[in-house]
Coordinates of C-alpha atoms and ligand atoms in Angstrom, one line a residue:
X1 CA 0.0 0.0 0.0
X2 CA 1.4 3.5 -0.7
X3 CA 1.0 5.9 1.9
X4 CA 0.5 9.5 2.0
X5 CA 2.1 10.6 5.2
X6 CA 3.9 7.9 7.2
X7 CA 5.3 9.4 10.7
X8 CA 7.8 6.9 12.5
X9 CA 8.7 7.1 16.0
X10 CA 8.0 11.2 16.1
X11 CA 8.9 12.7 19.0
X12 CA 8.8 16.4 19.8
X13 CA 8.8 19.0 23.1
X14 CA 7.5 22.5 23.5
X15 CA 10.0 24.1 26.3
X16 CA 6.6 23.6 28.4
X17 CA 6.8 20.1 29.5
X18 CA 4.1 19.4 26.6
X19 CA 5.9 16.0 24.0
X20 CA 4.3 14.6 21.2
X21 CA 5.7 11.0 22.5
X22 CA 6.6 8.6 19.9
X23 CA 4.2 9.2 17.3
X24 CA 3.8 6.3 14.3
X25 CA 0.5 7.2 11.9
X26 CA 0.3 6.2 8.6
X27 CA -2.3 7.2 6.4
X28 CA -2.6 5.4 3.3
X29 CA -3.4 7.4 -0.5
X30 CA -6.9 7.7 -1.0
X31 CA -8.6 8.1 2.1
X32 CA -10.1 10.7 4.4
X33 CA -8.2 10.1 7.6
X34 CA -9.8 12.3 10.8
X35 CA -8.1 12.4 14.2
X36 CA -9.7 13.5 17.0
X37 CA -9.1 13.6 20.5
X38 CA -9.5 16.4 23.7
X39 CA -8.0 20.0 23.4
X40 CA -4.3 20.0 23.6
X41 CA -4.0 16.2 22.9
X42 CA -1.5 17.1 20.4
X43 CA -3.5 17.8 16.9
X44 CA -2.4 20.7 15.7
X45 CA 1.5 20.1 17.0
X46 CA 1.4 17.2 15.1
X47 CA 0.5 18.8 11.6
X48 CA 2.7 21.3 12.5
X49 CA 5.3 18.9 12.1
X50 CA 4.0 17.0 9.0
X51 CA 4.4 20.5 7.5
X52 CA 7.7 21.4 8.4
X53 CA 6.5 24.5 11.0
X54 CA 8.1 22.9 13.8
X55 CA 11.3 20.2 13.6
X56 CA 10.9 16.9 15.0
X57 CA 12.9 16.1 17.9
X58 CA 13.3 12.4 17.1
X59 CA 12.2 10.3 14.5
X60 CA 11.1 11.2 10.5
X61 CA 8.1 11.9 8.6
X62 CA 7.7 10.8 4.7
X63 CA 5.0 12.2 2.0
X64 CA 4.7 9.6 -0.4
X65 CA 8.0 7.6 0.7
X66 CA 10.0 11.0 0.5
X67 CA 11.7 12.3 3.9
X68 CA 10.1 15.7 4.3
X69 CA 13.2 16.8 5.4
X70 CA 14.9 16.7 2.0
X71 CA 11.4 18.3 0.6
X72 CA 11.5 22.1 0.1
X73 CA 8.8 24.4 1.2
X74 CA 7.6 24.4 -2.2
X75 CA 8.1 21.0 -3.4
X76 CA 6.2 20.3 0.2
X77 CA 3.4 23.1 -1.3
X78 CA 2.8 21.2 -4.8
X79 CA 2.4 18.1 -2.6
X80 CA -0.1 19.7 0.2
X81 CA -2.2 22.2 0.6
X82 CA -3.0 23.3 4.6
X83 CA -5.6 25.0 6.0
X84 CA -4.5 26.5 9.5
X85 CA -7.0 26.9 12.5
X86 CA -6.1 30.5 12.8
X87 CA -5.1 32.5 9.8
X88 CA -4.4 36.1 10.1
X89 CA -3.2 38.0 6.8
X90 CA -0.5 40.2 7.0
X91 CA -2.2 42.4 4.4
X92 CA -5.7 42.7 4.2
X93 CA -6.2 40.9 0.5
X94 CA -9.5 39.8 -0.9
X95 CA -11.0 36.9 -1.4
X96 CA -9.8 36.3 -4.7
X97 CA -6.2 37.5 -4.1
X98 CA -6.2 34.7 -0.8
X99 CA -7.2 32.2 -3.0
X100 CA -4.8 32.8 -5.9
X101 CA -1.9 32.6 -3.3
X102 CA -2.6 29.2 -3.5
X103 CA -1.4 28.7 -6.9
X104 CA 1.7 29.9 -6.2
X105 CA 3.5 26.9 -6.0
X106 CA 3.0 26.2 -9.5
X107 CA 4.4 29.3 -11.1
X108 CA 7.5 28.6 -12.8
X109 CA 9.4 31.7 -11.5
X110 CA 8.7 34.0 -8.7
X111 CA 7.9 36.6 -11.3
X112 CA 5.3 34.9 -12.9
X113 CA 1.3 35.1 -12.0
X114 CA -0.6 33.2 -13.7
X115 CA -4.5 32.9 -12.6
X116 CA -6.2 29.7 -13.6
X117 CA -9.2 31.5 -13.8
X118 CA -12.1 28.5 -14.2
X119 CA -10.4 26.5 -11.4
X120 CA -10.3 29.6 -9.3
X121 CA -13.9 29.9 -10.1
X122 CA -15.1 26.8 -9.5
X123 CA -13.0 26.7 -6.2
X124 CA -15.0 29.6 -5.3
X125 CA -18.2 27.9 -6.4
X126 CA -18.0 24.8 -3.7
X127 CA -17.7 27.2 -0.9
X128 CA -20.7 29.4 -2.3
X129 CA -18.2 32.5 -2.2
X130 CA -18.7 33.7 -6.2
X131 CA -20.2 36.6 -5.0
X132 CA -17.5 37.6 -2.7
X133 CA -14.9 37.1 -4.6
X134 CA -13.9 41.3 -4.2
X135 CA -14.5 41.9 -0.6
X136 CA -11.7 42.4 1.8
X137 CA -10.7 39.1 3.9
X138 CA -11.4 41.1 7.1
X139 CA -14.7 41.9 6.1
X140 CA -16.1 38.5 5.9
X141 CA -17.8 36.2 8.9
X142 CA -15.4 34.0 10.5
X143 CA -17.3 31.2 8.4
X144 CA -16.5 33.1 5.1
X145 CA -13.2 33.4 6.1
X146 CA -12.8 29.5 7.0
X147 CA -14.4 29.0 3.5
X148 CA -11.9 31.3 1.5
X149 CA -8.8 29.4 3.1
X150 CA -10.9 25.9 1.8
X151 CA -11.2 27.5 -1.8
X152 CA -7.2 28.3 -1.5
X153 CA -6.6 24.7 -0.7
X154 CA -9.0 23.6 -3.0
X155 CA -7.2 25.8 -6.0
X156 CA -3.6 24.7 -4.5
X157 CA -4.8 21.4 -6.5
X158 CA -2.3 19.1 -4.2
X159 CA -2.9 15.2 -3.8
X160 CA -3.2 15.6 0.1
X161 CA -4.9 18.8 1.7
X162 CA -4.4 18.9 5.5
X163 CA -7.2 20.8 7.8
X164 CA -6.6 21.8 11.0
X165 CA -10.6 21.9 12.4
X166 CA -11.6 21.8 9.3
X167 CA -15.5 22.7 10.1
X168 CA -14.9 25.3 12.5
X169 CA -17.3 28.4 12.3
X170 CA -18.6 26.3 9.4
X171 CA -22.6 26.0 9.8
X172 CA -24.2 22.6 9.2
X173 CA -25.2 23.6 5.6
X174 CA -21.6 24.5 4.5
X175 CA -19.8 21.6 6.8
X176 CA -21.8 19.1 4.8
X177 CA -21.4 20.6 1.6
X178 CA -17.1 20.7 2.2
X179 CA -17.1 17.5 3.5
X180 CA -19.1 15.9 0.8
X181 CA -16.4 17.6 -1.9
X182 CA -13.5 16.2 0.3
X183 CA -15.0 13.1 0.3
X184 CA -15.7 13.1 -3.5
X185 CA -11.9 14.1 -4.0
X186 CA -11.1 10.9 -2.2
X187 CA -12.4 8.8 -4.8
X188 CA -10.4 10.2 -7.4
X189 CA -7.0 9.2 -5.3
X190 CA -6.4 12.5 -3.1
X191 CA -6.1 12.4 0.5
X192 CA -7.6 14.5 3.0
X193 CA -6.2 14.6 6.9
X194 CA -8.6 16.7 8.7
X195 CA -8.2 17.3 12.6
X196 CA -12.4 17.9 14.1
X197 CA -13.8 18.1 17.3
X198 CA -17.4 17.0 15.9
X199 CA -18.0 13.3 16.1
X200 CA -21.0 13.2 14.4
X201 CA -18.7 14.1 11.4
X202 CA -16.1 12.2 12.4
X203 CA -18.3 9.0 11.8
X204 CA -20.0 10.0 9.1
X205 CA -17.3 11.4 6.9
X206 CA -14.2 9.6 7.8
X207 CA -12.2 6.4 6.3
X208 CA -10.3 6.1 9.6
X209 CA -9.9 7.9 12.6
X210 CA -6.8 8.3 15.0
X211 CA -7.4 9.3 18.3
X212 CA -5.4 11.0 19.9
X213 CA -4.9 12.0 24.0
X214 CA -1.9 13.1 25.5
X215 CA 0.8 13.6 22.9
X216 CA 0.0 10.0 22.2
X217 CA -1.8 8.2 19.1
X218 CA -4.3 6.2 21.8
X219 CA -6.4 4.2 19.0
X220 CA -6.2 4.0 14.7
X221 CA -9.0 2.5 12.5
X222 CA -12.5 2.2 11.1
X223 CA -14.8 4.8 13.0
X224 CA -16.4 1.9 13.7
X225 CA -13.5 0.5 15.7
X226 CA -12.1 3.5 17.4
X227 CA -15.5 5.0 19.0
X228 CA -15.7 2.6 22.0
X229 CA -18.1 4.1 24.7
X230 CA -14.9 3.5 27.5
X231 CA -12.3 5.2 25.7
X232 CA -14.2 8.1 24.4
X233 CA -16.0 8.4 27.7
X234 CA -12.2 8.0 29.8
X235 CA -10.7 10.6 27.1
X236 CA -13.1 13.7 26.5
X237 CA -14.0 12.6 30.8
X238 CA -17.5 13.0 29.3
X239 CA -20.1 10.4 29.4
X240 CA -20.9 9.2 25.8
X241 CA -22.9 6.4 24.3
X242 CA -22.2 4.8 21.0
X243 CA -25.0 3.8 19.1
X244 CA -24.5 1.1 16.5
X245 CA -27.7 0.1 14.8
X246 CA -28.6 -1.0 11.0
X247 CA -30.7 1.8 10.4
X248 CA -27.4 4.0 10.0
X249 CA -24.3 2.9 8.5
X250 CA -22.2 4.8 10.7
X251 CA -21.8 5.0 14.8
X252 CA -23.7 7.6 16.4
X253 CA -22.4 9.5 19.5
X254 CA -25.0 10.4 21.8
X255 CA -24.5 12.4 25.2
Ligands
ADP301 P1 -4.6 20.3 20.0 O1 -4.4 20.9 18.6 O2 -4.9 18.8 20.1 O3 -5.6 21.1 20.8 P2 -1.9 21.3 20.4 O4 -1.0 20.5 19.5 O5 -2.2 22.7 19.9 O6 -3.2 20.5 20.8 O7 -1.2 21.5 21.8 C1 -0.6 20.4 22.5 C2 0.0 20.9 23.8 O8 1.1 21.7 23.5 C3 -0.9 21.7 24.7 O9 -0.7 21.4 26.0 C4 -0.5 23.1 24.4 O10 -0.7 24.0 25.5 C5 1.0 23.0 24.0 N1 1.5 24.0 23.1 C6 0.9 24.2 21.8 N2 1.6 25.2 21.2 C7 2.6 25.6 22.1 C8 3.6 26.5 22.0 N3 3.8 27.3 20.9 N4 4.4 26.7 23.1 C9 4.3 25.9 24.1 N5 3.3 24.9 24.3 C10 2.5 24.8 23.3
MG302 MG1 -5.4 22.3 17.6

């Protein structure tokens, strides 16, 4: 099987006493891979890692069987397109000029600007943002914003896009409708790692899941296998209740 992103033995510490402790994930081509797990488990350190923000203490990380570390920031950038769970520009751009940055990768100079104008449109068009395409970044609902930085991803045209909380601010019409274009990209071979605190998504949505608590990867695989009423009940230190029944393909978490 080819994988994606393969992590092996990943180790990292803040100088808080906060370590990502020994982290192996490996998430095949193809698939839309969640993790979850309790604020400050270690999520968003983790992609931080896998995108070259922060440098591994220990251990090694590969994109498609090539060590990251020998992976430039753009050759990373025509393999992955991120979505951050804060993004502030430096410069208040619009809409269209955010999600343009996201061909930048592909130019073949630093001089050159090309606009791929019907992708760009129809990256605007899945996040219902045509009509905004001119308005300052800082104008727009923190909903619009999350939705611009899913078009940029969307135009970056990468085989993997990484999310960091990908539905946050998102309402239920819009997290559906991003989730069912992620999931449709899946089928034609891209992968999509998305970090969400909604389970109900989670299930729904999601190939496989890893959990994660601690700095550690606690539990990996079907949604199905991961969402045990004990561990997700001992982890979030909320009682849950997993409900498997025919009438729904997928688990449903009730509280
Ligand atoms: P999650 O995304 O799962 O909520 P994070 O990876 O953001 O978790 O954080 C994991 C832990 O690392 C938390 O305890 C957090 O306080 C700590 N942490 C995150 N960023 C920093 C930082 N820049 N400096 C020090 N500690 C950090
Ligand atoms: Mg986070």
């Amino acid at each position: 099987m080819r994988y994606a992103v393969k992590t092996e033995n990943l180790c990292f510490s803040y100088e808080t006493n906060f370590a990502l402790d020994n982290v192996n994930l490996d998430v095949p081509e193809g698939v839309l891979f969640g993790i979850i797990g309790p604020n400050g488990s270690g999520k968003t350190t983790l992609l931080s890692l896998i995108m070259k923000f922060l440098k591994p203490s220990q251990g090694r990380i590969e994109i498609f069987g090539q060590d990251t570390r020998k992976l430039s920031h753009r050759a990373l950038a025509r393999l992955v397109a991120y979505i951050a769970q804060d993004f502030n520009p430096a410069y208040d751009f619009s809409v269209e000029e955010i999600v343009e940055m996201g061909g930048i990768p592909r130019y073949k100079s630093f001089f050159d600007s090309v606009v791929y104008e019907e992708e760009l449109r129809k990256a605007l068009a899945i996040v219902d943002l045509e009509n905004l395409r001119k308005r300052p970044f800082s104008t727009l609902s923190g909903g619009q914003q999350r939705r611009t930085l899913i078009a940029r991803a969307i135009y970056q045209n990468t085989p993997i896009i990484i999310a960091d909380e990908l539905t946050n601010h998102l309402d239920l019409g819009q997290a559906i409708k991003v989730m069912d274009y992620l999931k449709s990209l899946t089928k034609m071979g891209k992968t999509i790692i998305i970090t969400l605190h909604d389970l109900g998504f989670a299930t729904k949505y999601c190939d496989l899941l890893a959990l994660m608590d601690e700095g550690r990867i606690v539990s990996v695989g079907r949604p199905d296998e991961v969402l045990s009423e004990e561990v997700i009940s001992k982890i979030y230190r909320a009682k849950v209740r997993v409900i498997k029944t025919s009438e729904v393909p997928y688990p449903w978490v009730i509280f």
